[in-house]
XYZ file of C-alpha atoms in Angstrom:
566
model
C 141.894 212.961 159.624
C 143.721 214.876 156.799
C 144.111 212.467 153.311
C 148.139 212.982 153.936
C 148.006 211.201 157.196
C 145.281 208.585 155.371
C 147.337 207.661 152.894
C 150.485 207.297 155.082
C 149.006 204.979 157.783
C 147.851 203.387 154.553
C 151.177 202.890 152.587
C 152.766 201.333 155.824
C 149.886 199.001 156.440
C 150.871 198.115 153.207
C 154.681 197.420 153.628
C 153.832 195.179 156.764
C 150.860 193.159 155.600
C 150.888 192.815 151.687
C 149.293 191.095 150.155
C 146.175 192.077 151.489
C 142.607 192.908 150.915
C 141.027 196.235 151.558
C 138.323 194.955 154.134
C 141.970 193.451 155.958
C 143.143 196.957 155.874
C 139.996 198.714 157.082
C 139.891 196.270 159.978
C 143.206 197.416 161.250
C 142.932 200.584 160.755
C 139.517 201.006 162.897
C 140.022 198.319 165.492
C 143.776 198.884 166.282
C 143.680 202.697 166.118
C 140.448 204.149 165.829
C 140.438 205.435 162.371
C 136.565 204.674 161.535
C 136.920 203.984 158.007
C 135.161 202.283 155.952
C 136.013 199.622 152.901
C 135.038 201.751 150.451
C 137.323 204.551 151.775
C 140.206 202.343 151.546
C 139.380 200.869 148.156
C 139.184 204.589 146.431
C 142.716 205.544 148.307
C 144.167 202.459 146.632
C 142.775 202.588 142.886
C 144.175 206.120 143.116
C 147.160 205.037 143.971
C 147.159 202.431 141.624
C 146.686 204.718 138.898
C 149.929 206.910 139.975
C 152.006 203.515 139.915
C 152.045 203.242 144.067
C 150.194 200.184 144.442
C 149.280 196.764 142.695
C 146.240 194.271 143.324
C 145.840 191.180 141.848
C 143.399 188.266 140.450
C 142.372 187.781 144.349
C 141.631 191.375 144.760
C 144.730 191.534 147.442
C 147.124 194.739 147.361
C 150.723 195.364 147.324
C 152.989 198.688 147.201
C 154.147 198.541 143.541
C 157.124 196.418 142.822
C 156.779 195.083 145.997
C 157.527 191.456 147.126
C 155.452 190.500 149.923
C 157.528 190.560 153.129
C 158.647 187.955 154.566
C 161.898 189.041 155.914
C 162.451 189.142 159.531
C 160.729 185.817 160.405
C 158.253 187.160 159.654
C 154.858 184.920 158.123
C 154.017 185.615 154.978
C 150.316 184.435 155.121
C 147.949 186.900 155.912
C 145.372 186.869 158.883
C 142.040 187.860 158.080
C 141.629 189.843 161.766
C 144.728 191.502 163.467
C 145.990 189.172 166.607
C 144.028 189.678 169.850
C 146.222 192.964 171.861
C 148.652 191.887 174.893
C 146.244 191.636 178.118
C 148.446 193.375 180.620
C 149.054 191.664 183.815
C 149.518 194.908 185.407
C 147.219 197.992 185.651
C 148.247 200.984 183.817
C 147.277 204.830 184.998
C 145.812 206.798 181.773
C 148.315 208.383 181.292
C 150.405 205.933 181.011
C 147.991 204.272 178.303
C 147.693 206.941 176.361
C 151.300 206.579 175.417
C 151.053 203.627 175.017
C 148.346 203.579 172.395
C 149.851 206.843 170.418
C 150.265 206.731 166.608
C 152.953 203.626 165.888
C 154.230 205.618 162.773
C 156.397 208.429 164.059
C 159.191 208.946 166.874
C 157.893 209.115 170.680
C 160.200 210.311 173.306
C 159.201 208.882 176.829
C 160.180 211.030 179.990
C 160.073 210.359 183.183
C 161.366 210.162 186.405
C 162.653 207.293 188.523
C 159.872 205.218 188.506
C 157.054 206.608 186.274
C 156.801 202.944 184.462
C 158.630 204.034 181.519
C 160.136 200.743 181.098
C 157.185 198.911 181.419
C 154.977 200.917 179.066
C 157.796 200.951 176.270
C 157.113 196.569 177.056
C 153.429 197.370 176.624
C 153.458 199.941 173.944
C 155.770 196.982 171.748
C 153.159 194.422 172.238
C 150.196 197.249 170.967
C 152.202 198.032 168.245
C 153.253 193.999 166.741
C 149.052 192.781 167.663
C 148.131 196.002 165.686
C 150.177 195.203 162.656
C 149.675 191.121 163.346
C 153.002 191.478 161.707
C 156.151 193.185 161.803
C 159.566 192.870 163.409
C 160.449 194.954 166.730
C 164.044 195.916 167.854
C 164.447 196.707 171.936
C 167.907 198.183 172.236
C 169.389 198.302 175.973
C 172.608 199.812 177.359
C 173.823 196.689 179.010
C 172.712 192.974 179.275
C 170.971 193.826 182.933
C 168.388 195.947 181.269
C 168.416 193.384 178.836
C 167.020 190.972 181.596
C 164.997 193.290 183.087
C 163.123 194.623 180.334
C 162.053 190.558 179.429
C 160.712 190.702 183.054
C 158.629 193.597 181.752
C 156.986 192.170 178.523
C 155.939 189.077 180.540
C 154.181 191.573 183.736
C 153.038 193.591 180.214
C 151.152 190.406 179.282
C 153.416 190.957 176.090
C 152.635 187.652 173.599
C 155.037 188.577 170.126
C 158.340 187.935 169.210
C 160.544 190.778 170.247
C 164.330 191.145 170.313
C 165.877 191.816 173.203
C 169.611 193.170 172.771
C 172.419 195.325 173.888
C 173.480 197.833 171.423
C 176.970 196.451 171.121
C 175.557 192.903 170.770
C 173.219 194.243 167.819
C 176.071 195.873 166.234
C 178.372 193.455 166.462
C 176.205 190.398 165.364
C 174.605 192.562 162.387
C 178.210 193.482 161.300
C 179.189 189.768 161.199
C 175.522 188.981 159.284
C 176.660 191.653 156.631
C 180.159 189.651 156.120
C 182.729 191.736 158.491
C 185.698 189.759 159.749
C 185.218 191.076 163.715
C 188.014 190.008 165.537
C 187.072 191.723 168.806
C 186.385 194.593 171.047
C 189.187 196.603 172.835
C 189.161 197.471 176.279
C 190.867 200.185 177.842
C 193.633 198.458 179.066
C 194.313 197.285 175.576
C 193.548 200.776 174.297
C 196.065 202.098 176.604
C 198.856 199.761 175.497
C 198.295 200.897 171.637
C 198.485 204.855 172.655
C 201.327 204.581 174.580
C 202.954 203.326 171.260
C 200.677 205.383 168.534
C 201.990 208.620 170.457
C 205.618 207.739 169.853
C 204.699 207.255 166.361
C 203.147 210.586 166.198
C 206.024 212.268 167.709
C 208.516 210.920 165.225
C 205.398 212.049 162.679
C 204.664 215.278 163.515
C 207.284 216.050 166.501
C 207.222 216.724 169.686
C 204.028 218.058 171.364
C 203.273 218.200 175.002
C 200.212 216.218 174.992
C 202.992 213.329 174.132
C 205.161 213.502 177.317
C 203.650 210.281 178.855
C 206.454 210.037 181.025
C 206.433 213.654 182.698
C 202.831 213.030 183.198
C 201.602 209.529 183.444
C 198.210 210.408 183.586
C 197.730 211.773 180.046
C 197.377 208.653 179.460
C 193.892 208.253 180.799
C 193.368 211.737 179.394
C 193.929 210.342 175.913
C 191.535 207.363 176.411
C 188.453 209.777 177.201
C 189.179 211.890 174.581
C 189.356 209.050 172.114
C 186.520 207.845 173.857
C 184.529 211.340 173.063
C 185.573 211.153 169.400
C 183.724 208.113 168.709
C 180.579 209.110 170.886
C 180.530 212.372 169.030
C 180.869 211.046 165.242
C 183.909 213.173 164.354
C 185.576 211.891 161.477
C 187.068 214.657 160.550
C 190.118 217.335 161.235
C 187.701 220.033 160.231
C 184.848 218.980 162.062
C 187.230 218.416 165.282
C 188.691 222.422 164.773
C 185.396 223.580 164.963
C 183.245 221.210 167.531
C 182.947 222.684 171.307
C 184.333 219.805 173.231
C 181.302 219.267 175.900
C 181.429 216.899 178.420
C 185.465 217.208 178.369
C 186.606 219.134 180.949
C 188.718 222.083 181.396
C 191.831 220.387 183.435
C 193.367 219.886 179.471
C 193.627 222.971 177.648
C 192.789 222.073 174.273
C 193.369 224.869 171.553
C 193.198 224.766 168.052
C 196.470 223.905 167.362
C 196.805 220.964 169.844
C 193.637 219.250 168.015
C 195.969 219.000 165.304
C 198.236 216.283 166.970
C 195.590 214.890 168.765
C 194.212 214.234 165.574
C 196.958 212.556 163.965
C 196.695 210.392 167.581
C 193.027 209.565 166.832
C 193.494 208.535 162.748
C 196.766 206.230 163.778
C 194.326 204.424 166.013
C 192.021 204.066 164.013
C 193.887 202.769 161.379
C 195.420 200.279 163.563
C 191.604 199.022 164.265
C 190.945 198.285 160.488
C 194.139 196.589 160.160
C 193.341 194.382 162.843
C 189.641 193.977 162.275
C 188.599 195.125 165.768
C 186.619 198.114 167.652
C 186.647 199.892 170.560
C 184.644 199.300 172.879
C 183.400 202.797 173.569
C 182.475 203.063 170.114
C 180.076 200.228 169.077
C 178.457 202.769 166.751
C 181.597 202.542 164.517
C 181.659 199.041 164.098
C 178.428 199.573 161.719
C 179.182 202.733 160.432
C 182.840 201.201 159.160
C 180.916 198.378 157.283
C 178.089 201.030 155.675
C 181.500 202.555 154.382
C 183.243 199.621 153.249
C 179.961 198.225 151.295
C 178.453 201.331 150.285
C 175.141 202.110 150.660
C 172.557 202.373 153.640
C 172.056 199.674 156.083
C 170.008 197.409 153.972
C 167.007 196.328 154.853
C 167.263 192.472 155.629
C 168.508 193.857 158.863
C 166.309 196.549 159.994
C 163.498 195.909 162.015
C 159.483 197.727 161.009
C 160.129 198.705 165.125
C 162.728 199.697 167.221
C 162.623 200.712 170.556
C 165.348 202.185 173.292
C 165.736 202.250 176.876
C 167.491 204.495 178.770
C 168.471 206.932 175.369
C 169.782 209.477 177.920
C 172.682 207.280 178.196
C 173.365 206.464 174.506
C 175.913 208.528 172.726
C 175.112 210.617 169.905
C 176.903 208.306 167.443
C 175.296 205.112 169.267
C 171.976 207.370 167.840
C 172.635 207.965 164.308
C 173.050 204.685 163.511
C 169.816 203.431 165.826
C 168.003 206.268 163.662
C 169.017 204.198 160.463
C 167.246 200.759 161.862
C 163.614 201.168 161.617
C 161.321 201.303 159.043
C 158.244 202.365 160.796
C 158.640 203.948 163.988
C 161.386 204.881 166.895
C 160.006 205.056 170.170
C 162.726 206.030 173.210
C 162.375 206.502 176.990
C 164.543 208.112 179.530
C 165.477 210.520 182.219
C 168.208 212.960 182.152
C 168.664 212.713 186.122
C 169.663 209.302 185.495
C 172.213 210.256 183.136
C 175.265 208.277 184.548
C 177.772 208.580 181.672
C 179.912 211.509 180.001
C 177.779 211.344 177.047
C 176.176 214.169 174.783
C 173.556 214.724 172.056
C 171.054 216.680 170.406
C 167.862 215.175 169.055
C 168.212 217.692 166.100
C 172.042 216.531 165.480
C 170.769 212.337 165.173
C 168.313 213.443 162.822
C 165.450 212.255 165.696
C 161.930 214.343 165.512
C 160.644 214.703 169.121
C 159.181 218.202 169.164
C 155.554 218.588 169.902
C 153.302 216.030 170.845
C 156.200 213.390 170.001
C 157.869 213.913 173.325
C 155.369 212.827 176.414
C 156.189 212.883 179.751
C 155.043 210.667 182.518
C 154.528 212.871 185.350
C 153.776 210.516 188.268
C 155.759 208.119 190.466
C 154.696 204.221 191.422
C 157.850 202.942 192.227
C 159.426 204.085 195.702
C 158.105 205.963 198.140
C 157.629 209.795 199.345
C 159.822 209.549 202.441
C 162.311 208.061 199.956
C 162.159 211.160 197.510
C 162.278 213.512 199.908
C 166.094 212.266 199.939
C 166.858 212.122 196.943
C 165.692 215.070 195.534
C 168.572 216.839 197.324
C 171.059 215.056 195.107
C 169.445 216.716 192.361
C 169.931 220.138 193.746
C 172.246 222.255 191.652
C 172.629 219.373 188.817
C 174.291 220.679 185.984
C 171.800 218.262 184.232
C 168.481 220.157 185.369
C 169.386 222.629 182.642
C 169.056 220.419 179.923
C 165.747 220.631 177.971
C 164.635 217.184 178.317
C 165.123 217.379 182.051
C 161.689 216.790 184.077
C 161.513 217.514 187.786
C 160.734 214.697 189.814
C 157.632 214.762 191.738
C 156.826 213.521 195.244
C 154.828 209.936 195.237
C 151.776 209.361 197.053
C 152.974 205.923 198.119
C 154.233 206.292 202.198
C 156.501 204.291 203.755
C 159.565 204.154 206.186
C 161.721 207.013 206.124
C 165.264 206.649 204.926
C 167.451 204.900 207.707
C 171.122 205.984 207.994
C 173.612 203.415 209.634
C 176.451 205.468 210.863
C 180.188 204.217 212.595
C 183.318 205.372 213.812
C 185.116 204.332 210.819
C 184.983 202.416 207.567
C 185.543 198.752 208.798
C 183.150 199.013 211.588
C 180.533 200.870 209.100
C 180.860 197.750 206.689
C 180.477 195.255 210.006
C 177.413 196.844 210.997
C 175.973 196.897 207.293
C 176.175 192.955 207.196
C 174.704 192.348 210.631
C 171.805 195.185 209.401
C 171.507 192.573 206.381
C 171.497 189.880 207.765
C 169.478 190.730 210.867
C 166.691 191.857 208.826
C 166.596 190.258 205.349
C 168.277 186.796 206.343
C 165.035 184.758 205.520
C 163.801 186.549 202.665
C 163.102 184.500 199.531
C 160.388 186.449 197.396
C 161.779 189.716 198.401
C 164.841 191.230 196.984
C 167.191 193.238 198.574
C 170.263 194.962 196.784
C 173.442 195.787 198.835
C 175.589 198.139 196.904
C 178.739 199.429 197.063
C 181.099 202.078 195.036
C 183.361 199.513 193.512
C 183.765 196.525 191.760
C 186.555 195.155 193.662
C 184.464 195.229 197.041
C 181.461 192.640 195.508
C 183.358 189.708 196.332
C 184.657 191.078 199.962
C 181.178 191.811 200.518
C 179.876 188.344 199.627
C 182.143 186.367 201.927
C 180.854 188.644 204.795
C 177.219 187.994 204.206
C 177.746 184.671 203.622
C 179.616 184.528 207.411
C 176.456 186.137 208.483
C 174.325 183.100 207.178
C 172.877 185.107 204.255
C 172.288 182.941 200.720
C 173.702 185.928 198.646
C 174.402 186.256 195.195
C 177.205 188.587 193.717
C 175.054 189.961 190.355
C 175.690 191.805 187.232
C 174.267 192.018 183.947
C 171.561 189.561 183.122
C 171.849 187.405 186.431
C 170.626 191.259 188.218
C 168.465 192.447 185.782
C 166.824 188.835 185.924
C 166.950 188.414 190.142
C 163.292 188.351 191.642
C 164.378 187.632 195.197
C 166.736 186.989 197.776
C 169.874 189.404 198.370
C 172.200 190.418 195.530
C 175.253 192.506 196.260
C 175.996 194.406 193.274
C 177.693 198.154 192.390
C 175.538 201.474 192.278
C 176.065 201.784 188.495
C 174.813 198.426 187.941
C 171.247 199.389 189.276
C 170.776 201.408 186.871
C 167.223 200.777 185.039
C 166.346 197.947 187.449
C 164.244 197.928 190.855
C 164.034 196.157 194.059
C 162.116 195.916 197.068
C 164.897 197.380 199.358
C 168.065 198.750 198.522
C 171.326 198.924 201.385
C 173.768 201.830 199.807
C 177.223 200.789 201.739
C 180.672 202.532 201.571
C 179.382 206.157 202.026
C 182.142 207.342 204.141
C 183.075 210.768 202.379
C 186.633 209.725 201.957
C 185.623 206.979 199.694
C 182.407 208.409 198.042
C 182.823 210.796 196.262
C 186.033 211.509 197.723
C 188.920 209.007 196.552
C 187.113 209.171 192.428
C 186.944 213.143 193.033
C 191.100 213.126 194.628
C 191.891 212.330 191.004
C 190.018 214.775 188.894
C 191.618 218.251 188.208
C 190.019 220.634 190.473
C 188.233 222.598 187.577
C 186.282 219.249 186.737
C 185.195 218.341 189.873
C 182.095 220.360 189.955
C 181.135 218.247 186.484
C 181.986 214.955 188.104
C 180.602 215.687 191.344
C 177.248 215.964 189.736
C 177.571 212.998 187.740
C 178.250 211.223 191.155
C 175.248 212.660 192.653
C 173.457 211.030 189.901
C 174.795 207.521 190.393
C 173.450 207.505 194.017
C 170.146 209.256 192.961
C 169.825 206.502 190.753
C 170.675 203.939 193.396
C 168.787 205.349 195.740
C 165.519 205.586 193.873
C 165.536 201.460 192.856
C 163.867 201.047 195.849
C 160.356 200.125 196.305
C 159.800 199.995 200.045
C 162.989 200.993 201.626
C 166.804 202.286 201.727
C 169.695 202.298 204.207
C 172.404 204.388 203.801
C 175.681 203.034 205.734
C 178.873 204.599 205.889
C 180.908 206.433 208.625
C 181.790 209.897 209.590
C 182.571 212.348 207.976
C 179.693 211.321 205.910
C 179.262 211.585 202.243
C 178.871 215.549 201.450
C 176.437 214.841 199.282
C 173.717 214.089 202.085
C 175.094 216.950 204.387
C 172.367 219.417 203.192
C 169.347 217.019 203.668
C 167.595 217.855 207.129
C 167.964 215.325 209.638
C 164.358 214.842 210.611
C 163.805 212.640 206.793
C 166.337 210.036 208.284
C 165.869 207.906 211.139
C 169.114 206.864 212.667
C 169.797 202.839 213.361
């Protein structure tokens, strides 16, 4: 071990435990990560960098970085253990590979890939309780995308055997609560709809600003409208802030059904600052941008986010789905390390980034892939691999192929009807002919839309089935029983056996893909793809497919000997 790396693991021993004694240190740093050090070694790092004004001891022989307070923020205790805690005793068995992650250096950034379930999840649970027993102190940070991961990923530090305090949250819920902690008057997020109502009158006050443009002629062509909400949308993922930046940027991710040149950004632009004005006036934030809500208070006070309100650890699930500006200001939170996990054939959202552009270091060895499967089964991949075929998102850099898993099991079963009402009638009877009784076992039945959960409840509930209509934490929390739920709420989660209803092509893809400009529909059809390979690969023993003919397209190329027809 080089004296660089020595003196770092050192330093931020340090920060965490001070005060402390040497022998304290040495303890760590050979039990909890193998450095075989001894006291001595420590001592001579420290008086040297007590004589270059880095570090302080006093009467008790206990050391400190210089003109350091001992920490104590955090909730953290201030008194100081003289043996780290005992590691988390996992409940669960983890491959070497997986453990090897796990136990990596706590002091840099880690990406985590891997496919539909390598564990990556579970070992990010794991990995938090290796890092808080090592440093017997310390505050840790687990950012979700949504409050069903949120749920889901407490499921996993208990099965982790995971024993410390770790915080739980959704990104906006972090933002917004840390933004009120800091003294911002937060009034509120806006939705769409509301977002809609101010554009339709921010573009009339552009017009009479800047004239007439036809990006403004809401009334020739109503839906601009939702145009203008996804390209606000992409401003605020993307960090532009400002007119320059926006002249220059390639617009990925946006579509080609808008021509966008140079000179249109310009009153596009004027768009984009009257709405954001109108959100500082009125103290609120879009939703799509929960990044902003911190990076507007940084602004107003000055300053970096100070550091009452960062955490030594912080830790993100499902990164392939967090926008870039979402990242810059995660990159800001930690004062140790930044460990991330995710997938890019689970990206479900129109969102972009570069590691390099969020100031994230995950070349080398700080990017480890999983490369193995233990959630569903082969027969189960063997179908879903075909929705990956042709993804515009196997040719990003982070992509890993998915591999077959050794687990066997039933192949995929396809529930076809005459029509759409009689494939949903014969879904429910499936249902509730074969999962009726189930307690311990869960079962999700899916479907496209929102708007058909409670339809679909009141016709298993006919059928005699106990079924519970889930999102956010009440899914990512469910252990057994049926849930009916969408496919984009399954996202991160896993069950025993998973029904995928509405899959009559006319429905999905084909009533979201009716309204997309034909030169985007070879984008969005691959984001759809991805939404049912995610669905599809929740499972852990089986998956139904129901719909009726024609069938979704996006199953016609997979050979009909992996299916066995119901």
């Amino acid at each position: 071990m080089s004296q660089d790396v020595f003196e770092a693991q050192v330093t931020k021993l340090l920060h965490l435990h001070a005060p402390v004694k040497a022998r304290q240190l040495a303890t760590i740093l050979g039990d909890e990560f193998g450095l075989h050090v001894d006291r001595s070694d420590v001592n001579t790092l420290l008086y040297r960098l007590r004589t270059e004004g880095k570090a302080e001891i006093d009467a008790s022989y206990r050391w400190r970085l210089a003109g350091a307070a001992t920490q104590a923020g955090d909730g953290a205790d201030t008194s100081v253990a003289s043996v780290p805690a005992e590691p988390a005793q996992p409940t669960i068995a983890f491959t070497d590979e997986q453990q090897a992650v796990i136990d990596l250096d706590p002091t840099q950034h880690l990406l985590v890939r891997g496919q539909a379930g390598s564990g990556k999840t579970t070992v990010l649970a794991a990995r938090a309780g290796r890092l808080l027993s090592a440093m017997a102190k310390g505050s840790l940070l687990f950012l979700t995308y949504n409050s069903a991961l949120c749920a889901y990923v407490k499921k996993a530090f208990r099965q982790a055997g995971m024993k410390g305090e770790v915080d739980v949250r959704t990104f906006h819920d972090w933002s917004r609560s840390t933004a009120k902690a800091m003294g911002f008057e937060f009034t509120g997020w806006v939705d769409g709809k509301a977002r809609g109502d101010q554009l339709k009158r921010l573009v009339k006050e552009a017009e009479e600003e800047v004239g007439s443009h036809r990006l403004f002629d809401l009334k020739e062509a109503p839906d601009l409208l939702g145009w203008w909400g996804d390209e606000i949308a992409w401003l605020f993922g993307q960090h532009v802030t400002r007119l320059e930046d926006y002249l220059a940027v390639e617009r990925t991710g946006r579509g080609t059904a808008v021509r966008v040149t140079q000179e249109d950004r310009r009153f596009i632009w004027c768009v984009y600052e009257l709405y954001q004005e109108w959100l500082e006036e009125t103290r609120q934030e879009d939703y799509d941008n929960p990044a902003g809500l911190l990076l507007r208070v940084l602004m107003e006070r000055g300053g970096d986010l100070p550091n009452e309100y960062r955490y030594d650890h912080v830790m993100i699930d499902e990164v392939q789905d967090f926008d870039k500006s979402w990242l810059l200001v995660a990159a800001k939170i930690p004062r140790v390390s930044l460990s991330m996990a995710g997938d890019m054939a689970q990206k479900i959202y129109r969102r972009s980034f570069t590691w390099t552009s969020v100031g994230i270091q995950v070349q080398g060895g700080r990017s480890r892939r999983l490369s193995a499967s233990h959630r569903t089964t082969r027969q189960v991949m063997d179908v879903a691999e075909y929705l990956l075929a042709g993804n515009d998102v196997t040719e990003n850099v982070d992509y890993t192929t998915p591999v077959r898993p050794n687990k066997e099991g039933e192949r995929v079963r396809l529930l076809l009807a005459s029509d759409a009402r009689q494939a949903y009638d014969k879904g429910y009877d499936f249902v509730a002919s074969e999962f009726k009784r189930l307690r311990t076992t869960s079962v999700a039945v899916v479907l496209p839309f929102s708007r058909q959960l409670y339809p679909a409840q009141k016709a298993l509930e006919k059928r005699g089935v106990k079924v519970k209509k889930a999102k956010g934490a009440g899914l990512g929390g469910f252990t057994g029983g049926v849930a009916v739920t969408t496919y984009h709420q399954l996202k991160g989660l896993e069950f025993d056996h998973v029904v995928v209803m509405g899959l009559h092509d006319a429905q999905y893809p084909g009533r979201i893909l009716d309204s997309i400009a034909r030169e985007d529909m070879e984008q969005e059809a691959s984001l759809l793809r991805r939404v049912l390979y995610v669905a599809v690969t929740r499972a852990k023993q089986s998956v139904t497919l129901v719909g009726s003919l024609p069938f979704c397209r996006f199953f016609e190329d997979v050979p009909e000997e992996l299916f066995d027809s119901l």
